[in-house]
PDB file of C-alpha atoms in Angstrom:
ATOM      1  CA  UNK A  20       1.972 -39.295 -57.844  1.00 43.00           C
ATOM      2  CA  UNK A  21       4.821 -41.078 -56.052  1.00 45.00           C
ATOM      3  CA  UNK A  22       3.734 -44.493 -54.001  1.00 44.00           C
ATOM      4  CA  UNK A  23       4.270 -42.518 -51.138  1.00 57.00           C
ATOM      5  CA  UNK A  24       2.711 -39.181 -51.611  1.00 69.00           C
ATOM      6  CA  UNK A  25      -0.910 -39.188 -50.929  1.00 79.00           C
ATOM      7  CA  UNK A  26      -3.965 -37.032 -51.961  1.00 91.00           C
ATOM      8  CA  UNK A  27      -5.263 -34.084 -49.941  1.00 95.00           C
ATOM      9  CA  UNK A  28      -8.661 -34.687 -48.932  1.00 96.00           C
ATOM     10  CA  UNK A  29     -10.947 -33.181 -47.041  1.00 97.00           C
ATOM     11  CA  UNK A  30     -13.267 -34.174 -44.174  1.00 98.00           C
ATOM     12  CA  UNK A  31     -16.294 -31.764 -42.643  1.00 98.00           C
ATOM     13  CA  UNK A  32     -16.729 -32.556 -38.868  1.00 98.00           C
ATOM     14  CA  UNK A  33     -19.756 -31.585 -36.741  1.00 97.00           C
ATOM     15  CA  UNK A  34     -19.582 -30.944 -33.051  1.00 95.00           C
ATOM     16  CA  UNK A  35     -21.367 -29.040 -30.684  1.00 90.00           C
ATOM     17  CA  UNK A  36     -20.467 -25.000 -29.709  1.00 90.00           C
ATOM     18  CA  UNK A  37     -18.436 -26.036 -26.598  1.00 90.00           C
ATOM     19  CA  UNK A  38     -16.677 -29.540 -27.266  1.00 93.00           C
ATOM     20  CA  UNK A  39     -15.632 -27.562 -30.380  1.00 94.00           C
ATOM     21  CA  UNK A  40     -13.898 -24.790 -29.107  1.00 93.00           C
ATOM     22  CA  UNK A  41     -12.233 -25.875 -25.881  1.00 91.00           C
ATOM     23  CA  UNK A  42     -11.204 -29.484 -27.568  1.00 95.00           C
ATOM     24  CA  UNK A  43     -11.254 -29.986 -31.253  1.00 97.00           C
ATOM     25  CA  UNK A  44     -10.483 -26.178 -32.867  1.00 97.00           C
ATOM     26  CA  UNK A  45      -7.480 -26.149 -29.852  1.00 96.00           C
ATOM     27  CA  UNK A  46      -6.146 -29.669 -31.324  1.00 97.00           C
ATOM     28  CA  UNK A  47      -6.542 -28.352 -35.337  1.00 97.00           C
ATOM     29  CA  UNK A  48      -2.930 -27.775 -35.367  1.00 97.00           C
ATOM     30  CA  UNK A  49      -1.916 -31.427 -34.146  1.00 96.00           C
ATOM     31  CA  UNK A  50      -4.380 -33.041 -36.651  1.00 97.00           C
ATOM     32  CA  UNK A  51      -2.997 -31.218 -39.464  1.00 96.00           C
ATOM     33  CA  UNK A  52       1.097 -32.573 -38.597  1.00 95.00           C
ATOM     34  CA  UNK A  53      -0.997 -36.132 -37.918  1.00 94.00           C
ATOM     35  CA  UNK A  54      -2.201 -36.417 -41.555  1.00 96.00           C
ATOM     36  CA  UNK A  55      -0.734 -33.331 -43.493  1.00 96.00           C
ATOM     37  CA  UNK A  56      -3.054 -34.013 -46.624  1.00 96.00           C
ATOM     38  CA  UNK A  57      -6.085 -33.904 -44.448  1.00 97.00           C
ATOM     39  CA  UNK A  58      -8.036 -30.463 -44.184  1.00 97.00           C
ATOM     40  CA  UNK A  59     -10.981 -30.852 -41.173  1.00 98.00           C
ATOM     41  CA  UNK A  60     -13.776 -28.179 -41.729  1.00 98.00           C
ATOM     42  CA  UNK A  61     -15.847 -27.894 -38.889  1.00 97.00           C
ATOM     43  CA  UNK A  62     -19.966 -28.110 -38.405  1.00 96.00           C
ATOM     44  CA  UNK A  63     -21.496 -26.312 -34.943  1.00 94.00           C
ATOM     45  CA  UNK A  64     -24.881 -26.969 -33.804  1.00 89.00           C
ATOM     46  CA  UNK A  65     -26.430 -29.284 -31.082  1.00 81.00           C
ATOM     47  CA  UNK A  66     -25.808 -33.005 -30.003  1.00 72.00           C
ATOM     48  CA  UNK A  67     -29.155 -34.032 -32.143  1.00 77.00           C
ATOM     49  CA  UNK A  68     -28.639 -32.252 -35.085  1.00 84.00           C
ATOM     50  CA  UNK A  69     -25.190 -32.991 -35.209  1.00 88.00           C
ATOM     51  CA  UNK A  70     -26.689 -37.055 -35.462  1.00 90.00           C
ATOM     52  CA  UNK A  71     -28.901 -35.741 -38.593  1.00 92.00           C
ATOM     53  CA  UNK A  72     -26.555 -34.234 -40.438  1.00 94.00           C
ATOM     54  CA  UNK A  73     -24.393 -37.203 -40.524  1.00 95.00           C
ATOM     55  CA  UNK A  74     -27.528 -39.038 -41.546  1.00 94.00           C
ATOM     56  CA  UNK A  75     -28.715 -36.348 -44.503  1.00 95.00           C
ATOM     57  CA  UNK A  76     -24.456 -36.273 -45.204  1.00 95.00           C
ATOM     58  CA  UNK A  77     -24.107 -32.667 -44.634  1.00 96.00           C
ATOM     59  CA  UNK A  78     -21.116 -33.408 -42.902  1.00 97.00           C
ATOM     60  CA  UNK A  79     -18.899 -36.768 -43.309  1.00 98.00           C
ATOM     61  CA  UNK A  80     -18.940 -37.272 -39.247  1.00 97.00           C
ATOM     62  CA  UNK A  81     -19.831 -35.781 -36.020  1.00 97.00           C
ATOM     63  CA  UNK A  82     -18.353 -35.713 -32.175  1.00 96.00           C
ATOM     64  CA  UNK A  83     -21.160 -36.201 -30.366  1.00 92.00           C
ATOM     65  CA  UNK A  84     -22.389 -38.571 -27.003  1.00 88.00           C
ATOM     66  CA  UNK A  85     -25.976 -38.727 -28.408  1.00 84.00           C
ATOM     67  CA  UNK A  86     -27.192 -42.461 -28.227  1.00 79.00           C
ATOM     68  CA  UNK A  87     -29.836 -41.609 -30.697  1.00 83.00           C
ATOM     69  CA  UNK A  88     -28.268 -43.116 -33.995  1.00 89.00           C
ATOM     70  CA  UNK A  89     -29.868 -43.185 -37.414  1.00 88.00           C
ATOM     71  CA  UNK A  90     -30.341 -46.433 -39.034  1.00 93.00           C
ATOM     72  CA  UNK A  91     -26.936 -47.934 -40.673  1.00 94.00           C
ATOM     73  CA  UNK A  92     -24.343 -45.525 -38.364  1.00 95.00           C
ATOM     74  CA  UNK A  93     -21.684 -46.519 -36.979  1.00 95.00           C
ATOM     75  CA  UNK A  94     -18.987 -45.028 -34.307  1.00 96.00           C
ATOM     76  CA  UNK A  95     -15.355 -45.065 -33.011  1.00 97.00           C
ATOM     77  CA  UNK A  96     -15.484 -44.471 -28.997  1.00 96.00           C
ATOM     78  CA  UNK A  97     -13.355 -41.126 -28.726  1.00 97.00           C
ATOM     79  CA  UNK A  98     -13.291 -40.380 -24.839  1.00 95.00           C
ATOM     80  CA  UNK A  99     -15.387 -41.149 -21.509  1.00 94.00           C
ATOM     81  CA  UNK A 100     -17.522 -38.524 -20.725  1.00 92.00           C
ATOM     82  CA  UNK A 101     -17.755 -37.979 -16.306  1.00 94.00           C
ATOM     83  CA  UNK A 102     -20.026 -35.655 -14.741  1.00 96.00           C
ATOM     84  CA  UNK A 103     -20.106 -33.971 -11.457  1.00 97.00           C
ATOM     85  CA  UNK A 104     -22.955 -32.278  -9.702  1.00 98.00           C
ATOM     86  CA  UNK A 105     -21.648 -28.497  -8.863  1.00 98.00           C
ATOM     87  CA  UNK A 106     -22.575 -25.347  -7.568  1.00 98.00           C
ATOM     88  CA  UNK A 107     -20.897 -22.339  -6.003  1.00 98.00           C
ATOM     89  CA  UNK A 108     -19.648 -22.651  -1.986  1.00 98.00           C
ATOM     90  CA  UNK A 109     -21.702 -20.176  -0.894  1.00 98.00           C
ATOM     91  CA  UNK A 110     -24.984 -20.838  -2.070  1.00 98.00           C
ATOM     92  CA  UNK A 111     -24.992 -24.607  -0.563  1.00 98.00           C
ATOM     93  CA  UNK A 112     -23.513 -22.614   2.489  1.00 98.00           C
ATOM     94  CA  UNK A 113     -26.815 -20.697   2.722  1.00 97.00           C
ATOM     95  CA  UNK A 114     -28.870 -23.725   1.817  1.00 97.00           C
ATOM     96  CA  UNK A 115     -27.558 -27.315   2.147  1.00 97.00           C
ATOM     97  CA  UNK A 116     -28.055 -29.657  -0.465  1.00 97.00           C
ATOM     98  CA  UNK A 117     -27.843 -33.147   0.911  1.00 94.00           C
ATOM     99  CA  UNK A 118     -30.441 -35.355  -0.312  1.00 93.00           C
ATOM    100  CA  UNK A 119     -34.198 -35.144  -2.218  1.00 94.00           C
ATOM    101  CA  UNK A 120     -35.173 -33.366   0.368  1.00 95.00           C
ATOM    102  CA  UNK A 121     -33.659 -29.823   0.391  1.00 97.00           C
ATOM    103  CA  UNK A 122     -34.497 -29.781  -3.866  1.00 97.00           C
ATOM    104  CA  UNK A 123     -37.420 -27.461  -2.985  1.00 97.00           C
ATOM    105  CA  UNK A 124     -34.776 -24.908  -1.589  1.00 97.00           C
ATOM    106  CA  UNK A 125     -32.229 -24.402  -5.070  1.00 98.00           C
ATOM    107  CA  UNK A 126     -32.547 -24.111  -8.464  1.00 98.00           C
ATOM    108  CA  UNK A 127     -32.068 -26.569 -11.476  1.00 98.00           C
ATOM    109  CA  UNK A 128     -30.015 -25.302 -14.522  1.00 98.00           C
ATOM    110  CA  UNK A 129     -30.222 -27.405 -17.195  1.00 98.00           C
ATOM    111  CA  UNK A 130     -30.627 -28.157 -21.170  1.00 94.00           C
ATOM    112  CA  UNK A 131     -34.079 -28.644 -21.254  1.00 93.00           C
ATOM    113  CA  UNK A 132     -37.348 -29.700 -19.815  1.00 95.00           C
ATOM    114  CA  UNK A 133     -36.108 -33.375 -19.851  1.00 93.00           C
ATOM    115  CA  UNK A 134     -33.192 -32.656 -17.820  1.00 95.00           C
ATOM    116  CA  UNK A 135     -30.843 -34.857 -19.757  1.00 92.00           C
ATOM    117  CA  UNK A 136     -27.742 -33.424 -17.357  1.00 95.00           C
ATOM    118  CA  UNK A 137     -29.984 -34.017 -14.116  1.00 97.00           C
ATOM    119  CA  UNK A 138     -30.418 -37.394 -15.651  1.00 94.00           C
ATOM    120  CA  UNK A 139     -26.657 -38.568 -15.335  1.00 94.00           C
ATOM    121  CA  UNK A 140     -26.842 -37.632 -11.377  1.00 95.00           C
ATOM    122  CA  UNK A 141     -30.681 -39.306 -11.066  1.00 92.00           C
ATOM    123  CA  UNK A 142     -29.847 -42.526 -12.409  1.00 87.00           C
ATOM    124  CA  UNK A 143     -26.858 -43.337 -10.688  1.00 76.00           C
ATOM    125  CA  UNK A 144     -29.151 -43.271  -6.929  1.00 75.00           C
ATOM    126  CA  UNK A 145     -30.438 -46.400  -5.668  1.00 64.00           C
ATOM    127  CA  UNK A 146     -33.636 -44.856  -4.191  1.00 66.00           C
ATOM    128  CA  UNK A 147     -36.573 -43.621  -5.857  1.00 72.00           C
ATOM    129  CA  UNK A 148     -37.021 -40.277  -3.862  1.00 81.00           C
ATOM    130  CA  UNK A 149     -38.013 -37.864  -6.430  1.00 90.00           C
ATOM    131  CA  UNK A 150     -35.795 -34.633  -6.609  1.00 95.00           C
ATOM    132  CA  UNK A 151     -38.655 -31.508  -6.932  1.00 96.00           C
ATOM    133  CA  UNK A 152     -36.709 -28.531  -7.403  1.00 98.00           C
ATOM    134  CA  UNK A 153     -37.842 -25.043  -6.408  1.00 98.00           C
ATOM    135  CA  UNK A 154     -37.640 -23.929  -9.812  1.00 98.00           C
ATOM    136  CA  UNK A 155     -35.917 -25.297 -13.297  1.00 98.00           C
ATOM    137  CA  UNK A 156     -34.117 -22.844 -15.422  1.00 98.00           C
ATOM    138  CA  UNK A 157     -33.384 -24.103 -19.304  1.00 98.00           C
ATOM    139  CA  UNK A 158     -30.551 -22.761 -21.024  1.00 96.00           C
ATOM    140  CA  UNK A 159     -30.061 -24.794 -23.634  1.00 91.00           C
ATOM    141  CA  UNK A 160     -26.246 -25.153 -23.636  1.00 91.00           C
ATOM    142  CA  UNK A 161     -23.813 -26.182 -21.288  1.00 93.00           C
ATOM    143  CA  UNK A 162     -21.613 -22.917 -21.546  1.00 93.00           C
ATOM    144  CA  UNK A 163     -24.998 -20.670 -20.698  1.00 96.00           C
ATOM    145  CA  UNK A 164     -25.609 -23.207 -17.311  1.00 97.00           C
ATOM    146  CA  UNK A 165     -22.338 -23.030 -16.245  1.00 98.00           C
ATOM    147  CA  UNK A 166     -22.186 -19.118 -16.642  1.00 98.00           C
ATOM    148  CA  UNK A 167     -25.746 -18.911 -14.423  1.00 98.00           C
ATOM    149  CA  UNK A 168     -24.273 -21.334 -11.670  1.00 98.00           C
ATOM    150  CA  UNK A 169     -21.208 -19.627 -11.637  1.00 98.00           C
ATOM    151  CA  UNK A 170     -23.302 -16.474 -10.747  1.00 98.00           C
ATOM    152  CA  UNK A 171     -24.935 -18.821  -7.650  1.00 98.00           C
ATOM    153  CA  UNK A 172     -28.298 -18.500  -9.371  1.00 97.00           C
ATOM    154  CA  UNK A 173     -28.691 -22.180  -9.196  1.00 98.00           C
ATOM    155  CA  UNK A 174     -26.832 -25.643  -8.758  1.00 98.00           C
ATOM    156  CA  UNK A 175     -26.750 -28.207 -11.986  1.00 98.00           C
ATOM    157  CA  UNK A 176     -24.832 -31.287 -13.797  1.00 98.00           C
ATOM    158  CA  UNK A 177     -22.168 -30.629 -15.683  1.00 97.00           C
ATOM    159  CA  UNK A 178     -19.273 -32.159 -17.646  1.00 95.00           C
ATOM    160  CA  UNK A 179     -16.635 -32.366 -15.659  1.00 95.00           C
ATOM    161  CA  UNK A 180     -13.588 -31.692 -18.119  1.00 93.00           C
ATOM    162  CA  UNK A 181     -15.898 -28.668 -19.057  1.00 94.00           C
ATOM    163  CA  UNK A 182     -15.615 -27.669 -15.055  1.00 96.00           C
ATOM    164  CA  UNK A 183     -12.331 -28.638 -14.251  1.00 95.00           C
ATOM    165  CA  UNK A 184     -10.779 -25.279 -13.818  1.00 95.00           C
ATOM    166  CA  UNK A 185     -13.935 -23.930 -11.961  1.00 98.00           C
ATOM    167  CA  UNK A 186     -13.173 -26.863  -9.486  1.00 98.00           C
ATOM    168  CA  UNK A 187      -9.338 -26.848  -9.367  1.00 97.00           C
ATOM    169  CA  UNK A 188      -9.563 -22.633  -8.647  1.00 97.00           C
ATOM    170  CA  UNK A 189     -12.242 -23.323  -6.109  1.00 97.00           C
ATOM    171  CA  UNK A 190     -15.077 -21.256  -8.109  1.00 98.00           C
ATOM    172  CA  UNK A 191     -17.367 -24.338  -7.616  1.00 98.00           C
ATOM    173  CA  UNK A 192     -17.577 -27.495  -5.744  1.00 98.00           C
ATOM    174  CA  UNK A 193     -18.339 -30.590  -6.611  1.00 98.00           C
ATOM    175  CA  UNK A 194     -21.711 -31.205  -4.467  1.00 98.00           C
ATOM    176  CA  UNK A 195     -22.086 -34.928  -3.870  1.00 96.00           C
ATOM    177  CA  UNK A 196     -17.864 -35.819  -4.001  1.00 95.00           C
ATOM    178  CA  UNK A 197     -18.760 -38.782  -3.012  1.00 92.00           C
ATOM    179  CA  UNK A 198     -21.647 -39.925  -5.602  1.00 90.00           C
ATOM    180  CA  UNK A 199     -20.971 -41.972  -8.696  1.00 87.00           C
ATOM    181  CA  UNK A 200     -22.653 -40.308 -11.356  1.00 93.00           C
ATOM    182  CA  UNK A 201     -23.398 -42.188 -14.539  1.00 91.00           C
ATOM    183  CA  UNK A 202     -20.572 -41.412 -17.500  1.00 92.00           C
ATOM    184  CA  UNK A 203     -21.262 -41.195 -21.134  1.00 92.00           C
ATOM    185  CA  UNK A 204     -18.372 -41.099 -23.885  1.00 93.00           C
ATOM    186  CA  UNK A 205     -17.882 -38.789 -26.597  1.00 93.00           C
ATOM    187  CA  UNK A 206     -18.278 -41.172 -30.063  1.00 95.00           C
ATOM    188  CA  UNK A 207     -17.431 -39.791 -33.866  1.00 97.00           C
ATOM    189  CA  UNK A 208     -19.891 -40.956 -35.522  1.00 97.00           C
ATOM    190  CA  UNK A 209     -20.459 -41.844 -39.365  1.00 97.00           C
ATOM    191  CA  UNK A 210     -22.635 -43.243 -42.046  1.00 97.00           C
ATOM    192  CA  UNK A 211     -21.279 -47.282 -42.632  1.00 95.00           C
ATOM    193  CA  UNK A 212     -21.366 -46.726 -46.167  1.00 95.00           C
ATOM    194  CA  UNK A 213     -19.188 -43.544 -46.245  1.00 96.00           C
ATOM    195  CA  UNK A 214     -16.305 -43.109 -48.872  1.00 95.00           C
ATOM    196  CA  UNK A 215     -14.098 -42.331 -46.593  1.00 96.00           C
ATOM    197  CA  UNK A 216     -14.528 -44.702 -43.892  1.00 95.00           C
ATOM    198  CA  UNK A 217     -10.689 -45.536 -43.654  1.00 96.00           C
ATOM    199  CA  UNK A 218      -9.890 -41.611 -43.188  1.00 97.00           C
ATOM    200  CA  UNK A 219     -12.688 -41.666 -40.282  1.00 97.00           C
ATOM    201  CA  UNK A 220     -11.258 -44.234 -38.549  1.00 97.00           C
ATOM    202  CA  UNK A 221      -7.775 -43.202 -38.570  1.00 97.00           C
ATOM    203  CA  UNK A 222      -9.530 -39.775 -37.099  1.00 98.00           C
ATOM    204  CA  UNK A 223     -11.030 -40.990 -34.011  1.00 97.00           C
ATOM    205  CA  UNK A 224      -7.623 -42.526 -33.567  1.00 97.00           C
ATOM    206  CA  UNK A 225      -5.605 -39.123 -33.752  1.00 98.00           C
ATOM    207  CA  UNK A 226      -8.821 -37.634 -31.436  1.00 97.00           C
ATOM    208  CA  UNK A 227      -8.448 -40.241 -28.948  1.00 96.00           C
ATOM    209  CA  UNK A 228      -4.843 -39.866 -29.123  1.00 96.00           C
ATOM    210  CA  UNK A 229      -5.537 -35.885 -27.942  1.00 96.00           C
ATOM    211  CA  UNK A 230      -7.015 -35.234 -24.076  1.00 92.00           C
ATOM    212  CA  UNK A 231     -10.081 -33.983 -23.623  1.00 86.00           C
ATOM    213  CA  UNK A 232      -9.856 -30.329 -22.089  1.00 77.00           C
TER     214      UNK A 232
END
């Protein structure tokens, strides 16, 4: 082997259904004329057990914004993660949305019964008025809430690279324009004693080097 030629490897990446197919399999094709000897596999399940396969080393790293971390992980910060509170026009049309007090009138869509979307809007207001929805809907995934508010069956947090498109075309609205909702980031994240820890850090550099879409 020449001193200049180096050795195909190959690296196994978890991520989550949606990040995965509207970010990472789109950017494949970049990667691979990045670092021609590196093959990425990918890994789909959810943000948590994304975070314990990396732990267990069923894959060598994972995408995720979980800030659950096993013992002796580390990460590489790949992108800031902003949120927007949306819904479709006509449905806040029918029934305003404007503070705590008009919860009672919609619908929540949301992961599950800890609301960890809801959460990014709720901690970013400085009062302490509790939001009661009407009802809660749990869907599990972010592509399955944005499919039910799309239909105006409800009104929920969402990433807002994930919702973009909805906005720009007009299909939703962004209900509180004016709110600053908390952010998160999107981390890869790896065991500290990992083989290949120089290959994982040049990786979150060519990810970080690709926008998020």
């Amino acid at each position: 082997m020449t001193a200049d030629k180096i050795a195909p490897y190959a690296l196994t990446i978890g991520t989550r259904f949606e990040l995965g197919l509207s970010w990472i399999t789109p950017s494949l094709g970049i990667l691979a004329q990045t670092r021609p000897e590196r093959t990425l596999h990918l890994s789909f399940g959810d943000g948590e057990d994304m975070v314990e396969r990396v732990r267990t080393y069923q894959v060598d790293a994972s995408v995720t914004s979980s800030r659950n971390l096993p013992p002796g992980a580390q990460y590489a910060t790949l992108h800031q993660e902003e949120y927007v509170f949306v819904s479709r026009r006509a449905l806040i049309n029918r029934s305003p949305l404007g503070s705590a007090s008009d919860a009672a009138n919609h619908t929540l869509v949301d992961i599950n019964a800890e609301l960890p979307l809801f959460r990014y809007f709720l901690d970013g207001q400085a009062g302490k008025t509790p939001w009661i929805f009407g009802r809660v809907e749990k869907l599990g995934t972010i592509a399955a809430i944005r499919h039910r508010v799309l239909e105006g069956k409800g009104v929920a947090v969402l990433p807002k690279y994930f919702v973009e498109d909805d906005l720009k075309r007009r299909r939703l609205i962004n209900v509180f324009p004016k709110k600053r909702l908390k952010t998160d980031a999107f981390r890869l994240v790896w065991m500290s004693d990992h083989p290949r820890q120089e290959a994982l850090l040049q990786l979150s550099e060519d990810l970080r080097a690709i926008p998020l879409t």
